[in-house]
Coordinates of C-alpha atoms and ligand atoms in Angstrom, one line a residue:
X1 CA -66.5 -39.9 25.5
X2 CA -66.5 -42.0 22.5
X3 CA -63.3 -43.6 20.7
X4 CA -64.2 -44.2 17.6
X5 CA -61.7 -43.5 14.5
X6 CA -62.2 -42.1 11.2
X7 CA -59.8 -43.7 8.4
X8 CA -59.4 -42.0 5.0
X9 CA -58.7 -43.2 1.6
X10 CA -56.0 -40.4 -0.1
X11 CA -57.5 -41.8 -3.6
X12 CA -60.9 -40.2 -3.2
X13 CA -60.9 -38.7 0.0
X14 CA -63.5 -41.0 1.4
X15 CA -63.4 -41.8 5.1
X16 CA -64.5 -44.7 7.3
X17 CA -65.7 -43.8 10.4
X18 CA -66.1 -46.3 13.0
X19 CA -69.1 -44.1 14.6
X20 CA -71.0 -44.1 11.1
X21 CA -70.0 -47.3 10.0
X22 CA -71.0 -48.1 5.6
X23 CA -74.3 -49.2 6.3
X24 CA -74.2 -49.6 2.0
X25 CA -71.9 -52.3 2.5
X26 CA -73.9 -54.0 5.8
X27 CA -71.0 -52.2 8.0
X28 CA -73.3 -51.2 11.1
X29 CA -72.5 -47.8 12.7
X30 CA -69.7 -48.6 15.7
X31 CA -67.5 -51.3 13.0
X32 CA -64.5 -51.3 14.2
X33 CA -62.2 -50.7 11.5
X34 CA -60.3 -53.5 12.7
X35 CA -63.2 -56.2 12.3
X36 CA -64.4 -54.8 8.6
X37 CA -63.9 -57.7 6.3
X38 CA -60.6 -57.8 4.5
X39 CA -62.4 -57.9 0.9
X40 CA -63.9 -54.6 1.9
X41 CA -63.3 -52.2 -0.4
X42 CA -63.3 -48.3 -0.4
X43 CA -67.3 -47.9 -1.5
X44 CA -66.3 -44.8 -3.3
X45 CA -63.5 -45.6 -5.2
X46 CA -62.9 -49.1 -4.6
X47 CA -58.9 -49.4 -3.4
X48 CA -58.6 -52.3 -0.8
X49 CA -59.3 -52.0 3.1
X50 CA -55.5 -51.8 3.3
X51 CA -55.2 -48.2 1.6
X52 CA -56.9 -46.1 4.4
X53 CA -54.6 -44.1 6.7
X54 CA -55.8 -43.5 10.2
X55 CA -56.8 -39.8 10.7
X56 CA -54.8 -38.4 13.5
X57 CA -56.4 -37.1 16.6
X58 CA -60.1 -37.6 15.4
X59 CA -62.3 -37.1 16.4
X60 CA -62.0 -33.4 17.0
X61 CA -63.6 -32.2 20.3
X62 CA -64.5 -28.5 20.5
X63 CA -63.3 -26.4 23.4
X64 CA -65.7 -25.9 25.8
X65 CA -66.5 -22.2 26.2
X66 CA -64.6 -20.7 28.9
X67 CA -67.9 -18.9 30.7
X68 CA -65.7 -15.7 31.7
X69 CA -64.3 -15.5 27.9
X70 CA -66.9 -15.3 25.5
X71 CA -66.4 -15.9 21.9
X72 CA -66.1 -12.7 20.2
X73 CA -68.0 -11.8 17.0
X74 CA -66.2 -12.0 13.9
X75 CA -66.7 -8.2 13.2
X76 CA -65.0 -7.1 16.5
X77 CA -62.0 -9.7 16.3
X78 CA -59.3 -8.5 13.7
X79 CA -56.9 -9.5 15.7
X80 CA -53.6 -12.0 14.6
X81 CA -55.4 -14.9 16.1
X82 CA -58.4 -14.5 14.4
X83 CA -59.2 -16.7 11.7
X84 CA -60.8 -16.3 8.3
X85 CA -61.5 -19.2 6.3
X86 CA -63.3 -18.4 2.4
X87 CA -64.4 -21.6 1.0
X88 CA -66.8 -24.3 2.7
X89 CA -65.0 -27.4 0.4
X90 CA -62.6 -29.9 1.3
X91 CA -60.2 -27.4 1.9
X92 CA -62.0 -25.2 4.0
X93 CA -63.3 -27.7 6.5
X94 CA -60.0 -30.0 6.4
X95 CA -58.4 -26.3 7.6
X96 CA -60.7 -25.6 9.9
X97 CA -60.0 -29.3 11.2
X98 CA -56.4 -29.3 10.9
X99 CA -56.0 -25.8 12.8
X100 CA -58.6 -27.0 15.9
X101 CA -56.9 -29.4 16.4
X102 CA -53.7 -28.0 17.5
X103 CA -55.6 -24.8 19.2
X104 CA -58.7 -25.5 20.8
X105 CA -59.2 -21.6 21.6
X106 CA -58.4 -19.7 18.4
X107 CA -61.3 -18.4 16.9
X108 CA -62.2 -19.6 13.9
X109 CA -64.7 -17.7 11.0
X110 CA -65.4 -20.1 7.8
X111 CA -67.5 -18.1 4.9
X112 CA -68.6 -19.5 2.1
X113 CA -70.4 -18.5 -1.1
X114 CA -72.6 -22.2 -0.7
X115 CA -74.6 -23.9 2.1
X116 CA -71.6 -25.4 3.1
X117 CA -72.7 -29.0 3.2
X118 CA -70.1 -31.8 3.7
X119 CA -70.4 -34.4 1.0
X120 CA -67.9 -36.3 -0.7
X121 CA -67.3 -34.1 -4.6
X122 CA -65.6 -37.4 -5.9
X123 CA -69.4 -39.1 -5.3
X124 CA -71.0 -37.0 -7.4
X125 CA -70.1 -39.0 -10.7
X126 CA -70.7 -42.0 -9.6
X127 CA -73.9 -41.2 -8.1
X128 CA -77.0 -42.0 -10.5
X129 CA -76.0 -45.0 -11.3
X130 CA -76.6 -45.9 -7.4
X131 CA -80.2 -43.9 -7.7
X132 CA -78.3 -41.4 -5.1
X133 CA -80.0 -37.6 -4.9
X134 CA -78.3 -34.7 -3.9
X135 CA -80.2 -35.1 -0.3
X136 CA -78.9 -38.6 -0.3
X137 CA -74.9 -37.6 -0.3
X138 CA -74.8 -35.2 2.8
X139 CA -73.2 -36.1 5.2
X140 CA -73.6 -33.1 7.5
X141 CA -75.1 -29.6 7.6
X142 CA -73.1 -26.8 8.2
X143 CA -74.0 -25.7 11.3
X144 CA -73.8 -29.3 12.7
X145 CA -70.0 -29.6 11.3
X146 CA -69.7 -26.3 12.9
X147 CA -70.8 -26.9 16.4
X148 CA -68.6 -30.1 16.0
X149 CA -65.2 -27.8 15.2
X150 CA -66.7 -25.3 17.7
X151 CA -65.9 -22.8 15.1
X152 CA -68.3 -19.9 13.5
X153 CA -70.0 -20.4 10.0
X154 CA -71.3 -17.7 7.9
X155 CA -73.1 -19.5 4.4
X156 CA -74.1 -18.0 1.0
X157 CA -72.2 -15.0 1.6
X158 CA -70.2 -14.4 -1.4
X159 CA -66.5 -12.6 -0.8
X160 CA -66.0 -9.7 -3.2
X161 CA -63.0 -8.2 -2.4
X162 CA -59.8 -8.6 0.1
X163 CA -58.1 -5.7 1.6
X164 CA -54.7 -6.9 2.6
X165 CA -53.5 -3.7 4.1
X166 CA -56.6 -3.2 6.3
X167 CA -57.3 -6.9 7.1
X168 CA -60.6 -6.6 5.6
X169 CA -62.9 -8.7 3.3
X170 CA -65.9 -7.2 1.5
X171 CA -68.5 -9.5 1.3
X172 CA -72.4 -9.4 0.0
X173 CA -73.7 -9.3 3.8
X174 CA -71.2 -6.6 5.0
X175 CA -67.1 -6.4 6.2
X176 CA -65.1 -8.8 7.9
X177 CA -61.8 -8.2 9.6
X178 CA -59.3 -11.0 9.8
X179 CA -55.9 -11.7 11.5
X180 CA -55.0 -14.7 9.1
X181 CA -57.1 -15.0 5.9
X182 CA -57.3 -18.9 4.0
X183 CA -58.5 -18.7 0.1
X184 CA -60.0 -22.4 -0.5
X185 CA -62.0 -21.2 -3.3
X186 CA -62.5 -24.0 -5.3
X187 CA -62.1 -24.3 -9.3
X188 CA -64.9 -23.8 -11.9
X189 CA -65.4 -26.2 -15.0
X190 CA -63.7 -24.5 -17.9
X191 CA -66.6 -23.1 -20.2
X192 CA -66.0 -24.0 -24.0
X193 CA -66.8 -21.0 -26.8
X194 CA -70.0 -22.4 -28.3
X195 CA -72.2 -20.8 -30.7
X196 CA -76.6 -21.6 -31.0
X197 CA -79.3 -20.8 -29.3
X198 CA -79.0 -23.6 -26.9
X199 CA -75.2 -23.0 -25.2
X200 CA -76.7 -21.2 -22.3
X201 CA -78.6 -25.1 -21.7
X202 CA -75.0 -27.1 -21.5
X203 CA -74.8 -28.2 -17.9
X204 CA -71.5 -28.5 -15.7
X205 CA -71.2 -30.5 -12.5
X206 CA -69.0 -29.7 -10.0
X207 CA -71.1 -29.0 -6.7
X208 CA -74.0 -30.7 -5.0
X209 CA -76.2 -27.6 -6.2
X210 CA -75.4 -28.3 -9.9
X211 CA -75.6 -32.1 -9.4
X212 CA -79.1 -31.3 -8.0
X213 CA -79.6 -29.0 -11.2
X214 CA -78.5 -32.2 -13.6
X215 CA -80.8 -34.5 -11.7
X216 CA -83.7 -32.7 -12.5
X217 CA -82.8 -31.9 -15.8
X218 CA -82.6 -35.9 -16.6
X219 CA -85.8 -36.3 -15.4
X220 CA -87.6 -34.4 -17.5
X221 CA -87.3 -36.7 -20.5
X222 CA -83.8 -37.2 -21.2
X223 CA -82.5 -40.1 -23.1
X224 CA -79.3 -39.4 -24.8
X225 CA -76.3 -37.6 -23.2
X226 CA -73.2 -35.6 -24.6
X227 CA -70.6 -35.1 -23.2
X228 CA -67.8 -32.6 -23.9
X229 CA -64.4 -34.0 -22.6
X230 CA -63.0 -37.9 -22.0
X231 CA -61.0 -36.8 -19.0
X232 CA -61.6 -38.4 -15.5
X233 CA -64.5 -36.9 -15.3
X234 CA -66.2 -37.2 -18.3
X235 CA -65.6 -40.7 -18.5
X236 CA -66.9 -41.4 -14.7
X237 CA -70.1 -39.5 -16.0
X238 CA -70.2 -41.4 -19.5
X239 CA -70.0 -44.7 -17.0
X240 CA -72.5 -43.9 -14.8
X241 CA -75.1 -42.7 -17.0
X242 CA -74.8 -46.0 -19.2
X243 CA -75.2 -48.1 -16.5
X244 CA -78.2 -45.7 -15.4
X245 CA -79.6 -46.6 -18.8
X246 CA -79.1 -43.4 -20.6
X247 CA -77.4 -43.6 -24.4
X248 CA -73.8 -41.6 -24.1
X249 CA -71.7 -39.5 -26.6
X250 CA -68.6 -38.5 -25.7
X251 CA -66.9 -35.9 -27.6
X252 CA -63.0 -35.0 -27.3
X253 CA -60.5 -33.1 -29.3
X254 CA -57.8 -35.9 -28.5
X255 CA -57.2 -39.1 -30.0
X256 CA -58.4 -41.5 -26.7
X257 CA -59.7 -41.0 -23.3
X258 CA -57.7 -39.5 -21.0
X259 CA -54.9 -38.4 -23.1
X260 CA -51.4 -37.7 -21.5
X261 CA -51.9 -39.9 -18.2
X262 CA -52.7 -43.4 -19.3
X263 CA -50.4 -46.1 -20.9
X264 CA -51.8 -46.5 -24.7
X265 CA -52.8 -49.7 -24.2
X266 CA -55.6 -49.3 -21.5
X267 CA -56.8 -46.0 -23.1
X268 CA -57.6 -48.2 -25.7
X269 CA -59.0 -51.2 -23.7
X270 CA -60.9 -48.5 -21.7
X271 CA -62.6 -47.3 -25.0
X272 CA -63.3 -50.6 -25.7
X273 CA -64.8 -51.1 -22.4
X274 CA -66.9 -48.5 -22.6
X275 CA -68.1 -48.8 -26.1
X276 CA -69.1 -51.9 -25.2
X277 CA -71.4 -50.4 -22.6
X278 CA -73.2 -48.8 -25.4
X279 CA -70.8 -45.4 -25.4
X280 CA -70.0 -43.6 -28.2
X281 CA -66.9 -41.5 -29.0
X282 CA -66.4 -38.5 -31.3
X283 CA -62.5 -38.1 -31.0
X284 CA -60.5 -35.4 -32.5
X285 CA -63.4 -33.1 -32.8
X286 CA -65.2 -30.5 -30.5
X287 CA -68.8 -29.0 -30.3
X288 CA -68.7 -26.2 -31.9
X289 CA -73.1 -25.3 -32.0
X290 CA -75.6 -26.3 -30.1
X291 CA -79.2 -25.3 -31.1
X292 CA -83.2 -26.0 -30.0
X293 CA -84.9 -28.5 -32.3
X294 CA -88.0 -29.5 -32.5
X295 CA -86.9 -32.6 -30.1
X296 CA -84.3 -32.2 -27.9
X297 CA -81.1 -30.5 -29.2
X298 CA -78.9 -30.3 -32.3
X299 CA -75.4 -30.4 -31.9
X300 CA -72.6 -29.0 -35.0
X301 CA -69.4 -30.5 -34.6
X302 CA -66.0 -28.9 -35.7
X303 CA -65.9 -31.5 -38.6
X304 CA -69.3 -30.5 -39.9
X305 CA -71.2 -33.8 -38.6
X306 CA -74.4 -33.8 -36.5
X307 CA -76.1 -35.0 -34.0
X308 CA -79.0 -34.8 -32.4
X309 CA -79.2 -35.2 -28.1
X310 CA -81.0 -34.3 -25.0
X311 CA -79.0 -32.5 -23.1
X312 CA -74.8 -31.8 -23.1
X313 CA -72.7 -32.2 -20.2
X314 CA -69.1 -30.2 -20.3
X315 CA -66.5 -31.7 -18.2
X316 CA -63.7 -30.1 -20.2
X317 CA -61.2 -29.4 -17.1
X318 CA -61.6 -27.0 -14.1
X319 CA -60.0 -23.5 -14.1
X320 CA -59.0 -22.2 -10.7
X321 CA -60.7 -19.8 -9.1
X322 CA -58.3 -17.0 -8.9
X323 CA -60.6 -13.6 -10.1
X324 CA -60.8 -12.4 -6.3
X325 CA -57.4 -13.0 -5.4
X326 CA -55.9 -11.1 -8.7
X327 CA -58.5 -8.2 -7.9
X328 CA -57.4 -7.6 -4.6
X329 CA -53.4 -7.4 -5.9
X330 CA -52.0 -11.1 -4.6
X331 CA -50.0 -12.6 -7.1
X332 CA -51.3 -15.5 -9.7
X333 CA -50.3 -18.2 -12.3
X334 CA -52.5 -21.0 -13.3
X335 CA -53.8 -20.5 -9.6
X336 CA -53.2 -18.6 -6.5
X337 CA -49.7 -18.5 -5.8
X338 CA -48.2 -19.9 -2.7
X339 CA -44.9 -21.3 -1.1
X340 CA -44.5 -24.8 0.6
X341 CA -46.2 -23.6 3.8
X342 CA -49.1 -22.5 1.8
X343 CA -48.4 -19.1 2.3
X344 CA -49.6 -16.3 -0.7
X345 CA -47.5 -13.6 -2.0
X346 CA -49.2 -10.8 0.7
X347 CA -48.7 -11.3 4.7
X348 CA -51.4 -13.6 6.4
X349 CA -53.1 -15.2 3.7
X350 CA -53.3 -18.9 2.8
X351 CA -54.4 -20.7 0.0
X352 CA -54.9 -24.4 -0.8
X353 CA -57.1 -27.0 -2.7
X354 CA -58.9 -26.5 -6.2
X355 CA -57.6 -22.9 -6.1
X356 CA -53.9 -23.1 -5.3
X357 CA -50.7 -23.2 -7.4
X358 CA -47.7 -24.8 -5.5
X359 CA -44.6 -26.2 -7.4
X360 CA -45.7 -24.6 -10.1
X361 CA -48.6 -27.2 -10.0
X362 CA -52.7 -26.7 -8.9
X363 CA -53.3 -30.1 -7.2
X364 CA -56.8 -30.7 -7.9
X365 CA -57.5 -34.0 -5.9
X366 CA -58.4 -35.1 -2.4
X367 CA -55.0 -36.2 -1.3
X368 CA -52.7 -33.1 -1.6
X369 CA -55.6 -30.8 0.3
X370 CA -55.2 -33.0 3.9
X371 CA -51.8 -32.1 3.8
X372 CA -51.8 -28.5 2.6
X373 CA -54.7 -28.0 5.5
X374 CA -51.9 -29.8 8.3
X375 CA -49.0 -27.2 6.4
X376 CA -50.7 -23.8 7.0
X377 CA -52.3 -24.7 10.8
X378 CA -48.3 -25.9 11.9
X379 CA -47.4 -22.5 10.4
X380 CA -50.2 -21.0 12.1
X381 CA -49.1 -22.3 15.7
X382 CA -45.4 -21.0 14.7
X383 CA -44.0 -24.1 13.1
X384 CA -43.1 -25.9 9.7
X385 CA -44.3 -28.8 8.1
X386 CA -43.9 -28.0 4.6
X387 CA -46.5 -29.3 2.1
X388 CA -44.3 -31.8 -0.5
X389 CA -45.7 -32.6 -3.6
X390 CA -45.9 -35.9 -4.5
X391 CA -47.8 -37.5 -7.9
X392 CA -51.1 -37.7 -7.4
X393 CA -53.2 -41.2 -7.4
X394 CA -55.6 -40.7 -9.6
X395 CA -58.3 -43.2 -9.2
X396 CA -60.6 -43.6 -12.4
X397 CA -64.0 -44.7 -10.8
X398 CA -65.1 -46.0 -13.7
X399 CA -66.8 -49.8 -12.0
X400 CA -66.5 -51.4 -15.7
X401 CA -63.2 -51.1 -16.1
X402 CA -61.2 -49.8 -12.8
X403 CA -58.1 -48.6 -13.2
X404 CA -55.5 -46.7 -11.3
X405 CA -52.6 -44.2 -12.5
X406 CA -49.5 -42.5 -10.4
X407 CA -48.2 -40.4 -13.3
X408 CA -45.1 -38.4 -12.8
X409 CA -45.1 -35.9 -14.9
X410 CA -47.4 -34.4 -17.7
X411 CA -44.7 -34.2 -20.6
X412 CA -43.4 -38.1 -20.1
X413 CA -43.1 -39.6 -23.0
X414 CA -45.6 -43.2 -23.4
X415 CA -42.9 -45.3 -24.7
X416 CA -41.7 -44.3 -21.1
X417 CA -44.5 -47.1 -20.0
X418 CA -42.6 -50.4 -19.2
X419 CA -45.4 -53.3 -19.5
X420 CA -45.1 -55.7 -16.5
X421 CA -48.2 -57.7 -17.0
X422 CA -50.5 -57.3 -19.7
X423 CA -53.9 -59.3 -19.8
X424 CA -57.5 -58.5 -20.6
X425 CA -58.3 -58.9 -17.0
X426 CA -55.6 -56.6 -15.6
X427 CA -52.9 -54.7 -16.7
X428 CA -49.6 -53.6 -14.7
X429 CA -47.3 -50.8 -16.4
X430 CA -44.4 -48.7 -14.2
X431 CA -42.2 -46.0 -14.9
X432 CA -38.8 -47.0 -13.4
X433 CA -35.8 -44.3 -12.9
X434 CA -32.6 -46.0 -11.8
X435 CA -33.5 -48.5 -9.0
X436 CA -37.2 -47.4 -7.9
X437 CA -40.2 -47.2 -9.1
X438 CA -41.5 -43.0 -9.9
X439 CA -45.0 -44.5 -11.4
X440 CA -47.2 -47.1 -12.2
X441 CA -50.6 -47.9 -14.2
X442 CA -52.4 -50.9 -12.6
X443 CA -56.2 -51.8 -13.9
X444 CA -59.1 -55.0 -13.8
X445 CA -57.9 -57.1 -11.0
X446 CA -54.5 -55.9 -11.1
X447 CA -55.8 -52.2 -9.8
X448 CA -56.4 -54.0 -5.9
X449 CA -52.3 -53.4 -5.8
X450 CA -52.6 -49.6 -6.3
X451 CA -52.2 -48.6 -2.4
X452 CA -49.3 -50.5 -1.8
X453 CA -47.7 -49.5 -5.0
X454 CA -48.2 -46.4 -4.8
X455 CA -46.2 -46.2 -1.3
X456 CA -43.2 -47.4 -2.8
X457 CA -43.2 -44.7 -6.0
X458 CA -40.0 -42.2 -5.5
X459 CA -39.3 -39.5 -7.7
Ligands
FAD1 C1 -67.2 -35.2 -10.4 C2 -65.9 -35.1 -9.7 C3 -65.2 -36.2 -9.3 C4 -64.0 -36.1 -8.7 N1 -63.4 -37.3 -8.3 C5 -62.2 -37.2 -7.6 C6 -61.5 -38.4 -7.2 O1 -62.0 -39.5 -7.4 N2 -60.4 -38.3 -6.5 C7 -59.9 -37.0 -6.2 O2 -58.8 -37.0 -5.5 N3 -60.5 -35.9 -6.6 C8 -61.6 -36.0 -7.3 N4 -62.3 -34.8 -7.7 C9 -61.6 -33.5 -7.3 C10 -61.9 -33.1 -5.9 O3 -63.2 -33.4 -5.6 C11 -61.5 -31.7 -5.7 O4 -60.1 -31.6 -5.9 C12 -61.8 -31.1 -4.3 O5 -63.1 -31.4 -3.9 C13 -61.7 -29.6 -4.3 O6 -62.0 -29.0 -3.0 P1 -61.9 -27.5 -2.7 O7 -62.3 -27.3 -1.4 O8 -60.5 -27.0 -3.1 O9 -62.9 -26.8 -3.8 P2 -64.5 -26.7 -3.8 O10 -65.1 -28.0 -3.4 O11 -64.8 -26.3 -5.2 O12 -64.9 -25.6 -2.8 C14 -64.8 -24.2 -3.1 C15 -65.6 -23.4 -2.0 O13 -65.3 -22.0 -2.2 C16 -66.5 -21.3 -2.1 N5 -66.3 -20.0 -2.8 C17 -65.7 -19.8 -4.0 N6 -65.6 -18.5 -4.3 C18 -66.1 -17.9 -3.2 C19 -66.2 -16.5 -2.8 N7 -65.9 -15.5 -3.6 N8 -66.8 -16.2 -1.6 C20 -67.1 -17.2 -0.7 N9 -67.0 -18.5 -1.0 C21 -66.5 -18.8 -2.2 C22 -67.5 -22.3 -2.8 O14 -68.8 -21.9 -2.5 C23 -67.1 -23.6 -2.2 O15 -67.6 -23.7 -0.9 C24 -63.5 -34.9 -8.4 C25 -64.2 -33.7 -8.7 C26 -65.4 -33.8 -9.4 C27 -66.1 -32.5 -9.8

């Protein structure tokens, strides 16, 4: 039995494991955490070998089948120890994870609309610049991740409805009874109301099937690239696909990228930085038409200007997905509503990840989703370890200017920002509140001090 640990990084949800090694970064499968160089950095989002956290209990063994106990099929189970899982993302597999490995025996049922491959989301804008397909950032199949967690998998089977009452999910391929049900459906990228012939053609990324989709659409002669939206993710994309040698347009109704989370002064030096990569913005203005022309695409902004491009990329925020959960009566705000231990307003159903609301906040990052998985399998096995929000560290994996941000609320005001160092070749800001710190801005060389930051923010 091997002993190999897996180490994650709560910025992007990347993790080191010591049986895979980072062969990218000349880290041979069996590299000991321990003897990885201490300039190592995270290859996703590039915090310092000092941010990972050890995974606990990893990794996770599946029970052996008891020969006089057979598994029972999904169908026939219904009963309170049977599992349900709907959602083959983060969140479904760190459940399915979390909840093995406290009970080796319960059965376990994940479904999921998709193949359920395990890749790394946060990868996906960061990928073409490193010439990496959709193939390329897989790090498991299903089934394999299945037979690890000794649980059952059921993909591209699409949940219709839930009855609570009955225990009962309605699904494309048939019903499927469930003792305890978990929603981690995901989000969607919000969908802008655009007029022309050519809206149907503006692409969204937010899966390996529509990363695959954009990969092929840019190699069909594709040479300029707008995109709706300078949040994180527009901004990652607007990075990547400069450095991948494709011309950029970003367009934004705001006055600077990533409005309402940075300090002023690097939104501004991160326009700079990208501008001087060859990025153009278009700020306080949206798309408003997009139309077929004889090459490529014409695009009508809301200020009447034009411009002519290849193809249009929205990354104008993600809406949760909450349509099955409010058609099958369970209660909903900006997501699916749940308490601390992850619990929804009807008995026996869970919800976490892209799709939740707790606090009166939908976490969409890596971080919170570990711990809202470890929350619902303690209250699963009869205990409580309530999930606690905390600010989220938002990692901009943008490799010409990196920058980091732990902001603690959305309506703070900037002049809030107290500088602490200010250079072109790094930047420190923090938020202080009495006699600690509640959150910081760090970027350039300065962003290496994010992790340990980051432990010392209270609110
Ligand atoms: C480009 C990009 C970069 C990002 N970078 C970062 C980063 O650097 N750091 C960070 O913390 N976060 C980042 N994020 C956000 C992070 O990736 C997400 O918060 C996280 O992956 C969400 O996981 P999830 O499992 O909740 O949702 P998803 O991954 O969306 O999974 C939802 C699952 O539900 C299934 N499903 C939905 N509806 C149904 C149904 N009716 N029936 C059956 N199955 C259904 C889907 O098929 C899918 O399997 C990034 C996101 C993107 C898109």
């Amino acid at each position: 039995m091997s002993d190999f640990q897996r180490w994650i990084c709560d910025a992007c949800g990347f993790i080191y494991d010591e049986a895979k090694g980072d062969p990218d970064s000349g880290l041979a499968p069996g590299t000991r955490y321990a003897d990885i160089p201490d300039d190592w950095q995270c290859p996703l989002c590039g915090l310092s070998k000092g941010d990972l956290r050890l995974l606990p209990d990893t990794p996770v063994k599946p029970a052996p089948p008891a020969p006089a106990r057979q598994r029972p099929s999904a169908e026939s189970r219904g009963s309170a120890e049977h599992l349900v899982i709907v959602g083959a993302g983060v969140a479904g597999w760190s459940v399915a994870e979390a909840v093995r490995r406290r009970d080796p025996e319960r059965p376990i049922l994940l479904v999921s609309a998709c193949q359920g491959l395990v890749y790394p989301k946060p990868a996906l804008s960061l990928a073409l610049a490193q010439g990496k397909s959709a193939v390329d950032l897989v790090e498991a199949d299903a089934a394999t991740r299945a037979a690890e967690l000794g649980i059952e998998i059921r993909t591209e089977v699409r949940v219709l409805k839930i009855d609570p009452q009955r225990k009962r999910l309605t699904t494309v391929k048939g019903a499927i009874e469930y003792g305890s049900l978990v929603l981690a459906l995901g989000a969607r990228q919000r969908e802008l109301p655009i007029a022309g012939d050519a809206a149907g053609a503006v692409m969204r990324v937010n899966d390996l099937a529509s990363y695959k989709a954009l990969r092929e659409r840019l190699s069909r002669g594709v040479r300029h690239v707008t995109i709706l939206g300078a949040g994180l993710i527009g901004c990652e994309f607007a990075d990547d696909m400069t450095t991948a040698g494709y011309q950029v347009c970003i367009i934004d109704p705001q006055a600077q990228p990533l409005f309402g989370l940075l300090p002023p002064v690097m939104a501004r030096e991160l326009r700079q930085r990208l501008a001087g990569k060859g990025v153009e913005w278009c700020f306080g203005t949206t798309l408003s038409r997009l139309d077929h022309a004889a090459a490529g695409l014409r695009a009508v902004l809301e200020d009447g200007a034009e411009l002519q491009t290849d193809l249009v990329l929205s990354a104008a925020g993600l809406v949760p997905n909450t349509q099955l959960a409010a058609k099958s009566g369970l209660a909903i705000g900006k997501g699916i509503l749940v308490d601390n231990d992850m619990c929804c307003s009807v008995a026996d159903v869970y919800a976490l990840g892209d799709c939740a609301e707790v606090s009166g906040q939908v976490f969409a990052f890596i971080e919170p989703i570990r711990r809202q998985a470890e929350a619902i399998a303690a209250h699963l096995a009869g205990t409580h370890e309530r999930f606690m929000p905390l600010p989220p560290l938002v990692r901009l994996k943008t490799p010409s200017y990196p920058l980091t941000v732990c902001r603690p609320a959305a309506n703070l005001s900037d002049a809030e920002w107290t500088p602490i160092a200010d250079a072109p070749d790094g930047s420190y800001f923090e938020i202080r509140r009495e006699d600690h710190i509640a959150g910081f801005a760090v970027s350039g060389r300065l962003a290496t001090e994010a992790g340990s930051l980051y432990r010392r923010v209270r609110l």
